[in-house]
Short mmCIF file of C-alpha atoms in Angstrom, two decimals:
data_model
loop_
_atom_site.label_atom_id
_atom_site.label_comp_id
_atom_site.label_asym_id
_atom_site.label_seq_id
_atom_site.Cartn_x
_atom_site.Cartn_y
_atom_site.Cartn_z
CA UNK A 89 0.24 6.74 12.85
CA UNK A 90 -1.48 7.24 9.25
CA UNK A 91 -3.99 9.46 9.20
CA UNK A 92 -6.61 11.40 6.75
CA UNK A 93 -7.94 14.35 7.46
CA UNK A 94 -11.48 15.40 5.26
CA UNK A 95 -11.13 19.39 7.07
CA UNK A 96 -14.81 20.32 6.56
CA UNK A 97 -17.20 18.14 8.33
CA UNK A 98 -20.04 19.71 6.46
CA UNK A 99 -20.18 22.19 3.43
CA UNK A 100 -22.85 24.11 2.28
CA UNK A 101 -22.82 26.29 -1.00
CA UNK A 102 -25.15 27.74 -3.25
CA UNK A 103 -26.40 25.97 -6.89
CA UNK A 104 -24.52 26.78 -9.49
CA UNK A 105 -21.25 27.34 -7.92
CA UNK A 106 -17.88 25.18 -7.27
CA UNK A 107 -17.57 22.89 -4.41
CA UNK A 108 -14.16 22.16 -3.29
CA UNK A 109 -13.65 19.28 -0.64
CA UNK A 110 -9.80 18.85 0.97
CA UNK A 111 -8.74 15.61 1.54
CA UNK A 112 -4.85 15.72 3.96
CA UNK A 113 -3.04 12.87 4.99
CA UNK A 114 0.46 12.33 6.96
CA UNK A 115 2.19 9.70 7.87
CA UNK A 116 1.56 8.02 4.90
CA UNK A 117 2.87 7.29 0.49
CA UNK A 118 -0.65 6.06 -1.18
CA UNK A 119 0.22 4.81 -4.22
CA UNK A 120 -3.40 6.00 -5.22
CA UNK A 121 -6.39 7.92 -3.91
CA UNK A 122 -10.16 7.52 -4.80
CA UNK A 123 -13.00 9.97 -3.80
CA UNK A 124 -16.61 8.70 -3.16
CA UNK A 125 -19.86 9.52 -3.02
CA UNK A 126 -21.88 8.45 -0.26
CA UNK A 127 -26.13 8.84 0.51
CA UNK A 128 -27.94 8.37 3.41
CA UNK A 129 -28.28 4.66 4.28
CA UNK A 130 -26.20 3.24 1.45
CA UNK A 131 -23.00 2.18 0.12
CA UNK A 132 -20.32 4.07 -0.97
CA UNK A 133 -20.68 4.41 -4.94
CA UNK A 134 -16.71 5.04 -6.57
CA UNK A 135 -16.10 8.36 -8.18
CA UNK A 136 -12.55 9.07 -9.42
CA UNK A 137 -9.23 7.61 -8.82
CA UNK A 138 -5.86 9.48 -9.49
CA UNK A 139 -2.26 7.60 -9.02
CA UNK A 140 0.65 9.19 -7.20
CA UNK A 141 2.53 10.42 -10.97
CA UNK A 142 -1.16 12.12 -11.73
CA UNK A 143 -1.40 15.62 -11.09
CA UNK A 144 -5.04 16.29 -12.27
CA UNK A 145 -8.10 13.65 -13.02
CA UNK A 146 -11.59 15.59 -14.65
CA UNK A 147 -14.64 13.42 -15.23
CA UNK A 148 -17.32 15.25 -15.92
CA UNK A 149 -18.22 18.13 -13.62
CA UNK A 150 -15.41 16.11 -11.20
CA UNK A 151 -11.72 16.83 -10.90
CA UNK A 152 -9.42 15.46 -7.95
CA UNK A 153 -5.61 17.04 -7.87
CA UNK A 154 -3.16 15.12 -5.90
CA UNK A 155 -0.45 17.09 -4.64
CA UNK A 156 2.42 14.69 -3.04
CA UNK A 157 4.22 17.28 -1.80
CA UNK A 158 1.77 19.20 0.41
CA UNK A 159 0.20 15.56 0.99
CA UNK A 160 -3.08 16.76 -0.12
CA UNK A 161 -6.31 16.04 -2.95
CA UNK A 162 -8.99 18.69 -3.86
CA UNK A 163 -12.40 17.45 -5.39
CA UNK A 164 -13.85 19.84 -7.09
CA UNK A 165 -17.61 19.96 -8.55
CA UNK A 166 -18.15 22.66 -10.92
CA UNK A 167 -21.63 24.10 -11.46
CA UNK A 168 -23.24 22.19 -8.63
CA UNK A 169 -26.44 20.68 -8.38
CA UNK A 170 -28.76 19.88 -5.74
CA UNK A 171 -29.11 16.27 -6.36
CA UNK A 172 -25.02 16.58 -5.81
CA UNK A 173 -25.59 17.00 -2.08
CA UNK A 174 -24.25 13.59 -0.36
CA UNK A 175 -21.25 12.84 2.00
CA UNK A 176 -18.06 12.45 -0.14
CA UNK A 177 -15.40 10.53 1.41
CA UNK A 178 -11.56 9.78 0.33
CA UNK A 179 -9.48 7.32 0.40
CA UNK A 180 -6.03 6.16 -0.07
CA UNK A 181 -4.06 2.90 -1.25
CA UNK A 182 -0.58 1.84 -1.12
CA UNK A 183 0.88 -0.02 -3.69
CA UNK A 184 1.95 -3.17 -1.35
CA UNK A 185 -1.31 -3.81 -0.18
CA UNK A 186 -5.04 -3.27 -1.22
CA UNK A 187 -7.13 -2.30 1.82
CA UNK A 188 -7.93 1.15 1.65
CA UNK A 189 -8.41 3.88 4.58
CA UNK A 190 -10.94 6.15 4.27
CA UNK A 191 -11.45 9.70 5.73
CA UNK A 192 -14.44 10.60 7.59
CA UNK A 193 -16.04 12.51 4.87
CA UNK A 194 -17.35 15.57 4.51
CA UNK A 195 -21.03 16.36 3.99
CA UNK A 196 -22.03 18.53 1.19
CA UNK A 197 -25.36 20.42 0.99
CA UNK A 198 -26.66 22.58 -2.03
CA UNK A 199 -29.13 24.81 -1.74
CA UNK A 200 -31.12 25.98 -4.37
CA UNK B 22 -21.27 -2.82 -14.41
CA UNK B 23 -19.37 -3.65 -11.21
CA UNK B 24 -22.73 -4.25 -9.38
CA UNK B 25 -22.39 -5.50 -5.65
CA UNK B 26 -25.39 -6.85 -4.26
CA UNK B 27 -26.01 -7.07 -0.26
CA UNK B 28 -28.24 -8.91 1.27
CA UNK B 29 -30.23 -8.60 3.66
CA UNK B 30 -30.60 -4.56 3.85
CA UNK B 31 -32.22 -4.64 7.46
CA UNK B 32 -31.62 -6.81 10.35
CA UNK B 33 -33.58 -6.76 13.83
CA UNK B 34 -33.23 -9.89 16.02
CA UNK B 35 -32.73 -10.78 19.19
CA UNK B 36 -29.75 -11.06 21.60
CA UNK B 37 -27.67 -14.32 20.82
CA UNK B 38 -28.70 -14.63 17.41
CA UNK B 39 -26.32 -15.58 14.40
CA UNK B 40 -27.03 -13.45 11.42
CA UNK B 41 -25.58 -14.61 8.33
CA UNK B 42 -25.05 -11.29 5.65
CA UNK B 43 -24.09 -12.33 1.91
CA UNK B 44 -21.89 -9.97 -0.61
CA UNK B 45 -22.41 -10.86 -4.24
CA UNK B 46 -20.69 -8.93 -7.49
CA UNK B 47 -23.33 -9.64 -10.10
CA UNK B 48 -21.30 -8.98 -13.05
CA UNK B 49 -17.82 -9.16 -12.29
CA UNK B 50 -15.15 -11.90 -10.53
CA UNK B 51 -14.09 -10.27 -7.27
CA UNK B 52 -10.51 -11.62 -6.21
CA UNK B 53 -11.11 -9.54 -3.08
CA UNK B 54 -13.68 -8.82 -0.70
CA UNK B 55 -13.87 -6.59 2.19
CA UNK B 56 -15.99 -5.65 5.09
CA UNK B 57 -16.70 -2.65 6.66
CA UNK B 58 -18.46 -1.60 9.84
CA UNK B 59 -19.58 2.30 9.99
CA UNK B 60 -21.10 4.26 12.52
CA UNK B 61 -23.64 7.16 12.52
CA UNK B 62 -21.59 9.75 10.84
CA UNK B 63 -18.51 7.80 10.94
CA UNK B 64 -15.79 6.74 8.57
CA UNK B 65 -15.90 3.22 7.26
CA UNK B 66 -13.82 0.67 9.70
CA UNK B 67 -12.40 -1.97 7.93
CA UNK B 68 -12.97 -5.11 9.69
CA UNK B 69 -11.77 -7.80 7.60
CA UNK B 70 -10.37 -8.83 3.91
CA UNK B 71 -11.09 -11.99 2.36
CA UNK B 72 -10.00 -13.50 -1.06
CA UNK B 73 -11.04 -16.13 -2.72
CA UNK B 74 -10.97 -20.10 -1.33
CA UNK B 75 -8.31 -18.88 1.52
CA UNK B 76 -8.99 -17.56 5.05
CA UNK B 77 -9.95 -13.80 5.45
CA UNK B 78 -7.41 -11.40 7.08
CA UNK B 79 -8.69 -9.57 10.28
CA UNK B 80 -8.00 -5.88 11.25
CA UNK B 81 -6.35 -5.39 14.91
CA UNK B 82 -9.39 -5.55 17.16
CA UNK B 83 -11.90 -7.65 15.05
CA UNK B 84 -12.67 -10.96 16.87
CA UNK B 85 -12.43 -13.52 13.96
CA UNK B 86 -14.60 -16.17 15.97
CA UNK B 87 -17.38 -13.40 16.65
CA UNK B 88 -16.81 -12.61 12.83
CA UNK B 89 -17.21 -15.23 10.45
CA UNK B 90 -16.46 -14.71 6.78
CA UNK B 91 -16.49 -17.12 4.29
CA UNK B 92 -14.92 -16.44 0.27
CA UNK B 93 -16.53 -19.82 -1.37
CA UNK B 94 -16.44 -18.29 -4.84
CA UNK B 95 -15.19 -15.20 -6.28
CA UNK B 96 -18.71 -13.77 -6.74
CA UNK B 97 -19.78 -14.57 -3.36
CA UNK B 98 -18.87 -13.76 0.26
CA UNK B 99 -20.63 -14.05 3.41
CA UNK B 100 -20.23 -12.26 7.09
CA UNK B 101 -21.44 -14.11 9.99
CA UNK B 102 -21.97 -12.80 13.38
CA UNK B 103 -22.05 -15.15 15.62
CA UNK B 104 -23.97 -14.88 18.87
CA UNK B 105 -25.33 -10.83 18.19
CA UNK B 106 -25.29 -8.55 21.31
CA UNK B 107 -26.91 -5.32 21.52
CA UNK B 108 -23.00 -4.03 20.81
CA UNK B 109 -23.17 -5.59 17.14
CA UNK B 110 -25.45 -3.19 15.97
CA UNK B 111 -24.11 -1.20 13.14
CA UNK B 112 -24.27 -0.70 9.72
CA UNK B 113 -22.19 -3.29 7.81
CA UNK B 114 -21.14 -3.08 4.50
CA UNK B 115 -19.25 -4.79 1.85
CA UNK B 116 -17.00 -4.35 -1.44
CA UNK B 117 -15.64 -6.30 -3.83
CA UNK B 118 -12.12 -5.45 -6.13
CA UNK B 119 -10.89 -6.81 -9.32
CA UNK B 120 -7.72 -6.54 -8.45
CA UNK B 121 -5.21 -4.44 -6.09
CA UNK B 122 -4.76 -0.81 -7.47
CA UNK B 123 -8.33 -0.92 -8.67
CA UNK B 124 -11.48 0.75 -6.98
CA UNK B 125 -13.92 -1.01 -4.85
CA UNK B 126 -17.37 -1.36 -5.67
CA UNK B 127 -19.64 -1.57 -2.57
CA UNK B 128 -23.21 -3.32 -1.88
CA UNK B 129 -26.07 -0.66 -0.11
CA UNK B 130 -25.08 -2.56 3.27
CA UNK B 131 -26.83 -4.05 6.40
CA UNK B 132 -28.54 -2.00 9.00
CA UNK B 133 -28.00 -4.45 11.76
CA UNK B 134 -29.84 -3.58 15.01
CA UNK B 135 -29.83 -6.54 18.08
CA UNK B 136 -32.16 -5.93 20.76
#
């Protein structure tokens, strides 16, 4: 069956540095894969999407790879901030349909 | 832009209540909504997917007559559930697409708790 794997549950770093969240999936060919950011109590807000011919997407402080091969995204946040700390969740697409499955996220805390 | 609205945010009423929640996009069409049930530190379930004036597609497991949804307009969709049992309570939330390939914008959900 398809599944997504976010490996880290929770992550915890210092300031300043870079975070780097795994996303794996098998059983699966997403067309496209998203990353969001999630707080406590709310909705997810949408962060980056990369297509299956994209190797890299920045925006910002963000970049996702997507690696077809080893069936795998990184999210990377460079220079972190506290007020980045939040659950970050992936997700992927295929191109015949438009639900979405999501991961279980992984929590990432900053300290100071 | 791409502003989902959810109302209500909290929910606590009684066993074998209907509550009615309502998914708006503010500032964009939405051919496609979707609803999503999450637990405490859970991934988000997809329960159903509804587009515009036709009915909404259930996920494996989702009792359509406990579940309700209604697509009247393509800024507006509305969960239902029917007859609430302590069970129900979850956090429910919502998105809305432009179109398929595109990201989904989400409302800040519905704490529902049935006591």
């Amino acid at each position: 069956s398809q599944k997504i794997e976010q490996n880290s549950e929770a992550l915890n770093i210092q300031e300043g540095k870079t975070a780097t969240l795994t996303c794996n999936y098998t059983n699966y060919s997403p067309a496209y894969l998203q990353w969001y950011r999630q707080d406590p109590g709310r909705g997810p807000v949408f962060l980056l999407l990369i297509r299956e011919n994209e190797k890299e997407k920045r925006k910002e402080r963000l970049k996702v790879t997507f690696d077809t091969t080893l069936k795998q995204s990184l999210f990377h946040i460079t220079a972190s901030q506290p007020a980045d700390s939040a659950t970050y969740l992936c997700a992927l697409a295929g191109s015949s349909a438009s639900k979405i499955i999501f991961g279980s996220g992984t929590r990432l805390s900053i300290r100071p | 832009g791409a502003v989902v609205s959810q109302h209500p945010s909290r929910v606590i009423c009684k066993s074998g209540t209907s509550v009615k929640i309502e998914c708006r996009s503010l500032d964009f069409q939405a051919t496609t909504m979707f609803w999503y049930r999450q637990f405490p530190k859970k991934s988000l379930m997809l329960m159903a997917t509804s587009n515009e004036g036709s009915k909404a597609t259930y996920e494996q497991g989702v009792e359509k007559d406990k579940f309700l949804i209604n697509h009247a307009s393509l800024t507006l969709s509305t969960l239902t559930v029917t007859s609430a049992h302590p069970e129900d309570s979850s956090f429910y939330i919502c998105s809305a697409q432009t179109g398929v390939g595109q990201p989904q914008h989400f409302g800040d959900g519905t704490r529902l708790s049935i006591l």
